[in-house]
Structures are given as structure tokens and as C-alpha cells.
PDB file of C-alpha atoms in Angstrom:
ATOM      1  CA  UNK A   1     -53.055 -51.757 -12.158  1.00  0.00           C
ATOM      2  CA  UNK A   2     -54.187 -49.386 -14.674  1.00  0.00           C
ATOM      3  CA  UNK A   3     -53.865 -46.094 -12.580  1.00  0.00           C
ATOM      4  CA  UNK A   4     -50.328 -46.851 -11.483  1.00  0.00           C
ATOM      5  CA  UNK A   5     -49.361 -47.006 -15.589  1.00  0.00           C
ATOM      6  CA  UNK A   6     -51.490 -43.191 -15.383  1.00  0.00           C
ATOM      7  CA  UNK A   7     -49.327 -42.365 -12.691  1.00  0.00           C
ATOM      8  CA  UNK A   8     -45.998 -43.364 -13.974  1.00  0.00           C
ATOM      9  CA  UNK A   9     -47.093 -41.579 -17.306  1.00  0.00           C
ATOM     10  CA  UNK A  10     -47.599 -38.163 -15.565  1.00  0.00           C
ATOM     11  CA  UNK A  11     -44.307 -38.462 -13.298  1.00  0.00           C
ATOM     12  CA  UNK A  12     -42.505 -38.758 -16.311  1.00  0.00           C
ATOM     13  CA  UNK A  13     -43.820 -35.785 -18.031  1.00  0.00           C
ATOM     14  CA  UNK A  14     -43.170 -33.696 -14.857  1.00  0.00           C
ATOM     15  CA  UNK A  15     -39.628 -34.868 -14.814  1.00  0.00           C
ATOM     16  CA  UNK A  16     -38.997 -33.850 -18.564  1.00  0.00           C
ATOM     17  CA  UNK A  17     -40.911 -30.195 -17.213  1.00  0.00           C
ATOM     18  CA  UNK A  18     -38.324 -29.908 -14.489  1.00  0.00           C
ATOM     19  CA  UNK A  19     -34.716 -31.112 -17.026  1.00  0.00           C
ATOM     20  CA  UNK A  20     -36.498 -27.885 -19.270  1.00  0.00           C
ATOM     21  CA  UNK A  21     -36.028 -25.838 -16.193  1.00  0.00           C
ATOM     22  CA  UNK A  22     -32.519 -27.587 -15.141  1.00  0.00           C
ATOM     23  CA  UNK A  23     -31.544 -26.278 -18.623  1.00  0.00           C
ATOM     24  CA  UNK A  24     -32.228 -22.669 -18.104  1.00  0.00           C
ATOM     25  CA  UNK A  25     -31.198 -22.816 -14.728  1.00  0.00           C
ATOM     26  CA  UNK A  26     -27.894 -24.218 -16.114  1.00  0.00           C
ATOM     27  CA  UNK A  27     -27.606 -21.551 -18.813  1.00  0.00           C
ATOM     28  CA  UNK A  28     -27.978 -18.722 -16.448  1.00  0.00           C
ATOM     29  CA  UNK A  29     -25.965 -20.405 -13.690  1.00  0.00           C
ATOM     30  CA  UNK A  30     -23.047 -20.122 -16.571  1.00  0.00           C
ATOM     31  CA  UNK A  31     -23.933 -16.678 -16.982  1.00  0.00           C
ATOM     32  CA  UNK A  32     -23.505 -15.835 -13.539  1.00  0.00           C
ATOM     33  CA  UNK A  33     -20.212 -17.915 -13.172  1.00  0.00           C
ATOM     34  CA  UNK A  34     -18.502 -15.631 -15.918  1.00  0.00           C
ATOM     35  CA  UNK A  35     -19.794 -12.617 -14.150  1.00  0.00           C
ATOM     36  CA  UNK A  36     -18.492 -13.207 -10.993  1.00  0.00           C
ATOM     37  CA  UNK A  37     -15.219 -14.061 -12.369  1.00  0.00           C
ATOM     38  CA  UNK A  38     -14.955 -10.720 -14.167  1.00  0.00           C
ATOM     39  CA  UNK A  39     -16.170  -8.792 -11.392  1.00  0.00           C
ATOM     40  CA  UNK A  40     -13.041 -10.708  -9.137  1.00  0.00           C
ATOM     41  CA  UNK A  41     -10.678  -9.622 -12.318  1.00  0.00           C
ATOM     42  CA  UNK A  42     -11.966  -5.812 -11.602  1.00  0.00           C
ATOM     43  CA  UNK A  43      -9.895  -3.625 -13.588  1.00  0.00           C
ATOM     44  CA  UNK A  44      -6.531  -4.295 -14.400  1.00  0.00           C
ATOM     45  CA  UNK A  45      -3.781  -2.112 -15.278  1.00  0.00           C
ATOM     46  CA  UNK A  46      -0.448  -3.390 -16.608  1.00  0.00           C
ATOM     47  CA  UNK A  47       2.541  -1.139 -16.487  1.00  0.00           C
ATOM     48  CA  UNK A  48       5.192  -2.341 -19.123  1.00  0.00           C
ATOM     49  CA  UNK A  49       8.798  -2.065 -20.197  1.00  0.00           C
ATOM     50  CA  UNK A  50      10.526  -3.122 -23.221  1.00  0.00           C
ATOM     51  CA  UNK A  51      13.187  -2.755 -25.834  1.00  0.00           C
ATOM     52  CA  UNK A  52      13.171  -3.593 -29.530  1.00  0.00           C
ATOM     53  CA  UNK A  53      15.519  -6.536 -30.332  1.00  0.00           C
ATOM     54  CA  UNK A  54      14.451  -7.838 -33.568  1.00  0.00           C
ATOM     55  CA  UNK A  55      13.182  -5.297 -36.187  1.00  0.00           C
ATOM     56  CA  UNK A  56      12.393  -5.709 -39.690  1.00  0.00           C
ATOM     57  CA  UNK A  57      14.965  -4.880 -42.705  1.00  0.00           C
ATOM     58  CA  UNK A  58      13.559  -1.062 -43.005  1.00  0.00           C
ATOM     59  CA  UNK A  59      14.742  -0.071 -39.334  1.00  0.00           C
ATOM     60  CA  UNK A  60      17.695  -2.575 -39.380  1.00  0.00           C
ATOM     61  CA  UNK A  61      20.425   0.511 -39.230  1.00  0.00           C
ATOM     62  CA  UNK A  62      18.000   2.487 -36.691  1.00  0.00           C
ATOM     63  CA  UNK A  63      19.147   2.476 -32.991  1.00  0.00           C
ATOM     64  CA  UNK A  64      16.081   1.494 -30.318  1.00  0.00           C
ATOM     65  CA  UNK A  65      15.287   2.703 -26.730  1.00  0.00           C
ATOM     66  CA  UNK A  66      13.492   1.311 -23.846  1.00  0.00           C
ATOM     67  CA  UNK A  67       9.781   1.955 -24.292  1.00  0.00           C
ATOM     68  CA  UNK A  68       7.100   2.423 -21.581  1.00  0.00           C
ATOM     69  CA  UNK A  69       3.553   1.542 -22.012  1.00  0.00           C
ATOM     70  CA  UNK A  70       0.414   1.970 -19.822  1.00  0.00           C
ATOM     71  CA  UNK A  71      -3.069  -0.363 -20.862  1.00  0.00           C
ATOM     72  CA  UNK A  72      -6.365  -0.564 -18.550  1.00  0.00           C
ATOM     73  CA  UNK A  73      -8.732  -3.484 -18.977  1.00  0.00           C
ATOM     74  CA  UNK A  74     -11.860  -3.219 -17.766  1.00  0.00           C
ATOM     75  CA  UNK A  75     -14.016  -5.573 -15.551  1.00  0.00           C
ATOM     76  CA  UNK A  76     -16.008  -7.055 -18.461  1.00  0.00           C
ATOM     77  CA  UNK A  77     -15.247 -11.022 -19.251  1.00  0.00           C
ATOM     78  CA  UNK A  78     -16.428 -12.177 -22.626  1.00  0.00           C
ATOM     79  CA  UNK A  79     -16.879 -15.767 -23.664  1.00  0.00           C
ATOM     80  CA  UNK A  80     -16.642 -17.003 -27.106  1.00  0.00           C
ATOM     81  CA  UNK A  81     -16.122 -20.935 -27.841  1.00  0.00           C
ATOM     82  CA  UNK A  82     -14.907 -21.065 -24.265  1.00  0.00           C
ATOM     83  CA  UNK A  83     -12.332 -18.438 -24.853  1.00  0.00           C
ATOM     84  CA  UNK A  84     -12.500 -15.696 -22.127  1.00  0.00           C
ATOM     85  CA  UNK A  85     -11.452 -12.922 -23.059  1.00  0.00           C
ATOM     86  CA  UNK A  86     -11.460  -9.124 -21.476  1.00  0.00           C
ATOM     87  CA  UNK A  87     -11.872  -5.257 -23.212  1.00  0.00           C
ATOM     88  CA  UNK A  88      -8.839  -2.537 -22.520  1.00  0.00           C
ATOM     89  CA  UNK A  89      -6.989  -0.084 -23.973  1.00  0.00           C
ATOM     90  CA  UNK A  90      -3.435   0.876 -24.417  1.00  0.00           C
ATOM     91  CA  UNK A  91      -1.242   3.836 -24.770  1.00  0.00           C
ATOM     92  CA  UNK A  92       2.587   4.165 -24.739  1.00  0.00           C
ATOM     93  CA  UNK A  93       5.995   5.338 -26.908  1.00  0.00           C
ATOM     94  CA  UNK A  94       8.228   3.971 -29.249  1.00  0.00           C
ATOM     95  CA  UNK A  95      11.581   5.718 -30.308  1.00  0.00           C
ATOM     96  CA  UNK A  96      14.087   4.952 -33.420  1.00  0.00           C
ATOM     97  CA  UNK A  97      17.313   6.862 -33.901  1.00  0.00           C
ATOM     98  CA  UNK A  98      19.114   6.775 -37.229  1.00  0.00           C
ATOM     99  CA  UNK A  99      22.604   5.259 -36.887  1.00  0.00           C
ATOM    100  CA  UNK A 100      24.065   5.711 -39.993  1.00  0.00           C
ATOM    101  CA  UNK A 101      25.702   9.492 -40.484  1.00  0.00           C
ATOM    102  CA  UNK A 102      24.410  12.197 -39.668  1.00  0.00           C
ATOM    103  CA  UNK A 103      22.064  10.502 -37.695  1.00  0.00           C
ATOM    104  CA  UNK A 104      19.537  13.516 -37.156  1.00  0.00           C
ATOM    105  CA  UNK A 105      16.391  11.266 -38.328  1.00  0.00           C
ATOM    106  CA  UNK A 106      13.886   9.822 -35.535  1.00  0.00           C
ATOM    107  CA  UNK A 107      10.932   7.399 -36.106  1.00  0.00           C
ATOM    108  CA  UNK A 108       9.287   7.815 -32.565  1.00  0.00           C
ATOM    109  CA  UNK A 109       6.221   8.965 -31.099  1.00  0.00           C
ATOM    110  CA  UNK A 110       3.239   7.461 -29.302  1.00  0.00           C
ATOM    111  CA  UNK A 111       1.100   4.224 -29.977  1.00  0.00           C
ATOM    112  CA  UNK A 112      -2.335   3.886 -28.846  1.00  0.00           C
ATOM    113  CA  UNK A 113      -3.942   0.658 -29.117  1.00  0.00           C
ATOM    114  CA  UNK A 114      -7.889  -1.035 -28.267  1.00  0.00           C
ATOM    115  CA  UNK A 115      -6.722  -4.209 -26.718  1.00  0.00           C
ATOM    116  CA  UNK A 116      -8.243  -8.185 -26.197  1.00  0.00           C
ATOM    117  CA  UNK A 117      -6.749  -9.479 -23.314  1.00  0.00           C
ATOM    118  CA  UNK A 118      -7.015 -13.165 -22.911  1.00  0.00           C
ATOM    119  CA  UNK A 119      -6.263 -14.094 -19.335  1.00  0.00           C
ATOM    120  CA  UNK A 120      -4.777 -17.633 -18.167  1.00  0.00           C
ATOM    121  CA  UNK A 121      -3.269 -17.335 -14.217  1.00  0.00           C
ATOM    122  CA  UNK A 122      -0.683 -15.286 -14.063  1.00  0.00           C
ATOM    123  CA  UNK A 123       0.163 -15.313 -18.136  1.00  0.00           C
ATOM    124  CA  UNK A 124      -1.900 -13.163 -20.707  1.00  0.00           C
ATOM    125  CA  UNK A 125      -2.437 -12.856 -24.089  1.00  0.00           C
ATOM    126  CA  UNK A 126      -3.171  -9.553 -25.996  1.00  0.00           C
ATOM    127  CA  UNK A 127      -4.150  -8.460 -29.077  1.00  0.00           C
ATOM    128  CA  UNK A 128      -4.479  -5.116 -30.303  1.00  0.00           C
ATOM    129  CA  UNK A 129      -4.893  -2.546 -33.214  1.00  0.00           C
ATOM    130  CA  UNK A 130      -4.613   1.206 -33.355  1.00  0.00           C
ATOM    131  CA  UNK A 131      -2.325   3.833 -34.114  1.00  0.00           C
ATOM    132  CA  UNK A 132       1.429   3.655 -34.165  1.00  0.00           C
ATOM    133  CA  UNK A 133       2.246   7.368 -34.494  1.00  0.00           C
ATOM    134  CA  UNK A 134       0.398   8.380 -37.359  1.00  0.00           C
ATOM    135  CA  UNK A 135       0.002   4.825 -39.174  1.00  0.00           C
ATOM    136  CA  UNK A 136      -2.120   1.960 -38.503  1.00  0.00           C
ATOM    137  CA  UNK A 137      -0.362  -0.620 -36.830  1.00  0.00           C
ATOM    138  CA  UNK A 138      -1.651  -3.616 -34.602  1.00  0.00           C
ATOM    139  CA  UNK A 139       0.221  -5.808 -32.030  1.00  0.00           C
ATOM    140  CA  UNK A 140       0.390  -9.434 -30.438  1.00  0.00           C
ATOM    141  CA  UNK A 141       1.760  -9.827 -27.061  1.00  0.00           C
ATOM    142  CA  UNK A 142       2.384 -13.202 -24.696  1.00  0.00           C
ATOM    143  CA  UNK A 143       3.422 -12.790 -21.169  1.00  0.00           C
ATOM    144  CA  UNK A 144       4.092 -15.365 -18.301  1.00  0.00           C
ATOM    145  CA  UNK A 145       5.107 -14.854 -14.758  1.00  0.00           C
ATOM    146  CA  UNK A 146       4.288 -15.056 -11.020  1.00  0.00           C
ATOM    147  CA  UNK A 147       1.268 -13.851  -9.037  1.00  0.00           C
ATOM    148  CA  UNK A 148       1.903 -12.002  -5.444  1.00  0.00           C
ATOM    149  CA  UNK A 149      -0.986 -12.102  -3.587  1.00  0.00           C
ATOM    150  CA  UNK A 150      -4.236 -11.150  -5.294  1.00  0.00           C
ATOM    151  CA  UNK A 151      -3.557  -7.979  -6.653  1.00  0.00           C
ATOM    152  CA  UNK A 152       0.272  -7.749  -8.374  1.00  0.00           C
ATOM    153  CA  UNK A 153       1.295  -9.911 -11.056  1.00  0.00           C
ATOM    154  CA  UNK A 154       4.834  -9.920 -12.478  1.00  0.00           C
ATOM    155  CA  UNK A 155       5.201 -11.054 -16.011  1.00  0.00           C
ATOM    156  CA  UNK A 156       8.113 -11.335 -18.786  1.00  0.00           C
ATOM    157  CA  UNK A 157       7.463 -12.159 -22.424  1.00  0.00           C
ATOM    158  CA  UNK A 158       7.429 -11.000 -25.874  1.00  0.00           C
ATOM    159  CA  UNK A 159       5.601  -8.398 -28.308  1.00  0.00           C
ATOM    160  CA  UNK A 160       5.454  -7.966 -31.468  1.00  0.00           C
ATOM    161  CA  UNK A 161       4.902  -4.377 -33.474  1.00  0.00           C
ATOM    162  CA  UNK A 162       3.652  -4.403 -36.788  1.00  0.00           C
ATOM    163  CA  UNK A 163       3.063  -0.671 -38.445  1.00  0.00           C
ATOM    164  CA  UNK A 164       1.848  -0.502 -41.930  1.00  0.00           C
ATOM    165  CA  UNK A 165       2.986   2.708 -43.546  1.00  0.00           C
ATOM    166  CA  UNK A 166       5.887   4.101 -41.016  1.00  0.00           C
ATOM    167  CA  UNK A 167       7.228   7.668 -41.797  1.00  0.00           C
ATOM    168  CA  UNK A 168       9.927   9.735 -40.101  1.00  0.00           C
ATOM    169  CA  UNK A 169      10.575  12.713 -38.166  1.00  0.00           C
ATOM    170  CA  UNK A 170      11.917  14.193 -41.663  1.00  0.00           C
ATOM    171  CA  UNK A 171       9.561  12.630 -44.007  1.00  0.00           C
ATOM    172  CA  UNK A 172      11.551   9.431 -44.940  1.00  0.00           C
ATOM    173  CA  UNK A 173       8.900   6.760 -45.799  1.00  0.00           C
ATOM    174  CA  UNK A 174       9.840   3.847 -44.156  1.00  0.00           C
ATOM    175  CA  UNK A 175       6.832   1.511 -45.325  1.00  0.00           C
ATOM    176  CA  UNK A 176       5.633  -1.683 -43.599  1.00  0.00           C
ATOM    177  CA  UNK A 177       8.192  -1.882 -40.706  1.00  0.00           C
ATOM    178  CA  UNK A 178       7.463  -4.301 -37.602  1.00  0.00           C
ATOM    179  CA  UNK A 179       9.950  -5.109 -34.510  1.00  0.00           C
ATOM    180  CA  UNK A 180       9.778  -7.547 -31.536  1.00  0.00           C
ATOM    181  CA  UNK A 181      10.668  -5.901 -27.803  1.00  0.00           C
ATOM    182  CA  UNK A 182      11.492  -7.976 -24.916  1.00  0.00           C
ATOM    183  CA  UNK A 183       9.284  -6.561 -22.387  1.00  0.00           C
ATOM    184  CA  UNK A 184       8.433  -6.857 -18.401  1.00  0.00           C
ATOM    185  CA  UNK A 185       4.739  -5.880 -16.470  1.00  0.00           C
ATOM    186  CA  UNK A 186       3.833  -5.394 -13.678  1.00  0.00           C
ATOM    187  CA  UNK A 187      -0.061  -5.877 -13.245  1.00  0.00           C
ATOM    188  CA  UNK A 188      -1.888  -4.190 -10.974  1.00  0.00           C
ATOM    189  CA  UNK A 189      -5.643  -5.610 -10.165  1.00  0.00           C
ATOM    190  CA  UNK A 190      -7.924  -3.666  -8.731  1.00  0.00           C
TER     191      UNK A 190
END
């Protein structure tokens, strides 16, 4: 009878060791799943066209054109508090022309952003910061669409751009400037 009790105590100790090993295994398994998801995503290239529809008061009397952008997201998937995100970079154009006479001034140039992309099925949320023309700025974007096969997706949505201190071609200081684009995106997963 006493031998049985000793045996049961040893059995529980062994179970605790196995539970510790299982916990270690579960943590590494989570990392492996995250790594596999990133590998499945690969590089993602987004080609985007958009046109500003809503602008702040500083550029209310400026006409806008269609802007184009391209971004690449790297095959690194990070997770913080359950939110999965990827790092990337984006380059694009912006172009506004003053409509009041004489109408010769423009606010145009190239934007370059570092981005965080939060993929969600065929949708995506992007946050970014960088340079808009010669001024610091940031973007927020939300798109949703359909996936075609495993390689392409087509999305539509909205994008907000904020510029800290916009300056036109003729050195007119516009100050804090912002606009919201309606956008169409073609995503290519490599």
C-alpha cells in the first residue's frame, strides 16, 4: 500500500515536468504559426489610385488631380497584444492647383512613408509617417475588397493624409493641411 502512494507522488511530479515542457512547446508553436503566416503572405505590393474629395480649409479653393501610389510590405509578421501587423514602405504623388485667379500656384510633389499594415482577410488598415513634399506628415487608410485566387486582391476605401506645414511652389505657407482620398487598390502577393 505504501509503495502505491510513493508511485502516485512520482507520477504527479512527472506530470508537472511534462506540463512545463508542453508550455514551452506551445509558445514555440505560436511563434511557428506566426512565422508560417508571414511566409504565406510573402511580399505584398499595393498599387493605388486616388483622388482627394474632402480637404481642410487651407486648400478648399484648390483643385486636385488623381494621385498614384505604390507600396511594398515585407514578409515579416509581428504580433502585439493579439494585433498582427507588417512593416512596409510607400511612395506616391499629390497634386493641387490653385483655382483662384491668377491660378498659377501649385501644391504638388512626392510623398514617402514608412507604414504599418494590419491585414484582415481581403481588407487592410495602414498607418504611416514620413515626408509629404518637404514637410513631415502621416497617413491613415482603411480598405476592403475581394481576393482573386491567392495572388491578387482588389480593394476600395478611404485614406486620410495630414501634412504638418505645407508650402506651395510659390512659397505660400499653407500651414497644417489635410485631405481625404477615395481610393482603389490592386494588391499583388508574391
